[in-house]
Amino acid sequence: MMTLVKNSKLWLSVLALLGTLFLGSVQASPVDTYEFSDPVTQKRYQELTKELRCPKCQNQNLADSNSPIAADLRQQVYNLLNQGKSDMEIMSYMVDRYGDFVLYRPKVKNMTYILWFGPAVLLLLGVGVIIFILRRKPQAKEKTTLSAEQQDKLKQILKD
Amino acid sequence: MNKLIRLLPLVVCLALGGVLYQGLFLNPQELPSALVGKKMPDFELSTLSGETVNAGDLKGKVKLLNVWATWCPSCRYEHPYLLEIAKSERVAVFGLNYKDEKEPANQWLQQLGDPYVFSIFDQQGTLGLDLGVYGAPETFIIDGDGVIRKRFAGVIDARVWQSEFLPLIEQIEAEQQGS
């Protein structure tokens, strides 16, 4: 009896372990699968759903999200691809309806200059400051070295 | 001058802190609609009662288009206030029954009351997609020329009505009297 209980416990834990394995694969599996006539279109579909943001679950792209609206938009991307629309046309179709927000890579325009170029400007500023500080240091050191006269005087004092 | 430069990092830090602090109070769900200022997209769909309607059938000087569904609990919460708005007859209230089933939707209107002039039955969500709808409830304010003036995502209650809707409705009314 005892061994049976032990065994069942063992089995339970094995089952639980296996269960967690499946859980992981369920979460990672794509939500829906579309058939594509050629691999190029499939690649474009994957790229587009990666580039487009889900408007409801805002930190996920369409490919990642399980929300109904993301599924709808994936369907729409698929439809538009099948209609022979270009990537640009599909992107602007989405922007016309959901705004610039659906683009994970924001457009370069007046409002987003600081977003695109801010980090580079800050980096340059930082480099500039470092160069400025480094250049100044040797000068400060020179000042602390003694002049020839002072050196002589120092030697004299040390001798005494 | 040198002293002022020393204060610069502090000033920059404070400014950055201020900007980020403000960000804490922004609602990321409040997205500007891409359709504000544009014409209501055209459509041809049937209503819940079975007639075929298009964008031209949304009549009225100022109208609301309320996106709702029976699967949406917040819509049920919002419903009594919509009835009140409809009763006041200040604006025409139209419904967009979004990705729903016909029978439960009609039942809902029978049981809870029908605030809508009519409800467009958008089972596939095609009009919803053209409007940039991503959930329910959502409400659009459309002016007399059929131009979308506002998109509000969320539940309308007395507070929201006072602060988000009435000022714009008054403004639209004033514009239309002027023209």
CSV table of N, CA and C in Angstrom, one decimal, chain A residues 55-56 58 68-69 72-73 76 93 95-99 101, chain B residues 28-29 31 34-35 38 98-99 128-134:
chain,number,residue,atom,x,y,z
A,55,PRO,N,-3.4,47.5,-30.9
A,55,PRO,CA,-3.9,48.8,-30.3
A,55,PRO,C,-4.5,48.5,-28.9
A,56,LYS,N,-4.9,47.3,-28.6
A,56,LYS,CA,-5.5,47.0,-27.3
A,56,LYS,C,-4.5,46.7,-26.2
A,58,GLN,N,-1.1,47.1,-25.5
A,58,GLN,CA,-0.2,48.0,-26.2
A,58,GLN,C,1.3,47.7,-26.2
A,68,PRO,N,-8.7,39.6,-29.4
A,68,PRO,CA,-9.5,39.5,-30.6
A,68,PRO,C,-9.2,40.5,-31.6
A,69,ILE,N,-8.9,41.8,-31.2
A,69,ILE,CA,-8.6,42.8,-32.2
A,69,ILE,C,-7.3,42.5,-33.0
A,72,ASP,N,-8.1,40.0,-35.5
A,72,ASP,CA,-8.8,40.6,-36.6
A,72,ASP,C,-7.8,41.3,-37.6
A,73,LEU,N,-6.9,42.0,-36.9
A,73,LEU,CA,-5.9,42.8,-37.7
A,73,LEU,C,-5.0,41.8,-38.5
A,76,GLN,N,-6.8,40.8,-41.4
A,76,GLN,CA,-6.8,41.9,-42.4
A,76,GLN,C,-5.5,42.0,-43.1
A,93,TYR,N,-2.8,51.6,-44.6
A,93,TYR,CA,-4.1,51.2,-44.3
A,93,TYR,C,-4.4,51.2,-42.8
A,95,VAL,N,-2.4,52.7,-40.5
A,95,VAL,CA,-2.2,54.0,-39.9
A,95,VAL,C,-3.5,54.9,-40.1
A,96,ASP,N,-4.1,54.8,-41.3
A,96,ASP,CA,-5.3,55.5,-41.5
A,96,ASP,C,-6.4,55.2,-40.5
A,97,ARG,N,-6.4,54.0,-40.0
A,97,ARG,CA,-7.5,53.7,-39.1
A,97,ARG,C,-7.1,53.8,-37.6
A,98,TYR,N,-5.9,53.4,-37.3
A,98,TYR,CA,-5.5,53.3,-35.9
A,98,TYR,C,-4.4,54.3,-35.5
A,99,GLY,N,-4.0,55.1,-36.5
A,99,GLY,CA,-3.0,56.2,-36.2
A,99,GLY,C,-1.6,55.7,-36.1
A,101,PHE,N,0.2,55.2,-33.9
A,101,PHE,CA,0.4,54.4,-32.8
A,101,PHE,C,0.7,52.9,-33.1
B,28,PRO,N,-2.6,55.5,-21.0
B,28,PRO,CA,-2.1,55.0,-22.3
B,28,PRO,C,-3.2,54.5,-23.2
B,29,GLN,N,-4.4,54.2,-22.6
B,29,GLN,CA,-5.5,53.7,-23.5
B,29,GLN,C,-6.1,54.9,-24.2
B,31,LEU,N,-6.0,56.9,-26.8
B,31,LEU,CA,-5.3,57.2,-28.0
B,31,LEU,C,-6.0,58.2,-28.9
B,34,ALA,N,-7.2,58.3,-35.4
B,34,ALA,CA,-6.7,58.7,-36.7
B,34,ALA,C,-7.8,59.3,-37.5
B,35,LEU,N,-9.1,59.1,-37.1
B,35,LEU,CA,-10.2,59.5,-37.9
B,35,LEU,C,-10.8,60.9,-37.5
B,38,LYS,N,-11.9,63.6,-40.0
B,38,LYS,CA,-12.2,62.9,-41.3
B,38,LYS,C,-13.7,62.6,-41.4
B,98,TYR,N,-21.2,45.6,-32.4
B,98,TYR,CA,-19.9,45.2,-32.9
B,98,TYR,C,-19.5,43.7,-32.6
B,99,LYS,N,-19.3,42.9,-33.6
B,99,LYS,CA,-18.9,41.5,-33.5
B,99,LYS,C,-19.8,40.8,-32.5
B,128,GLY,N,-16.2,48.5,-37.9
B,128,GLY,CA,-15.4,48.7,-36.7
B,128,GLY,C,-13.9,48.9,-37.1
B,129,LEU,N,-13.5,48.1,-38.0
B,129,LEU,CA,-12.1,48.2,-38.5
B,129,LEU,C,-11.8,49.5,-39.2
B,130,ASP,N,-12.8,49.9,-40.1
B,130,ASP,CA,-12.6,51.2,-40.8
B,130,ASP,C,-12.6,52.4,-39.8
B,131,LEU,N,-13.3,52.2,-38.7
B,131,LEU,CA,-13.4,53.3,-37.7
B,131,LEU,C,-12.2,53.2,-36.7
B,132,GLY,N,-11.4,52.2,-36.8
B,132,GLY,CA,-10.3,52.0,-35.8
B,132,GLY,C,-10.8,51.6,-34.4
B,133,VAL,N,-11.9,50.9,-34.4
B,133,VAL,CA,-12.4,50.4,-33.1
B,133,VAL,C,-11.5,49.3,-32.6
B,134,TYR,N,-11.2,49.3,-31.4
B,134,TYR,CA,-10.4,48.1,-30.9
B,134,TYR,C,-11.1,47.5,-29.6
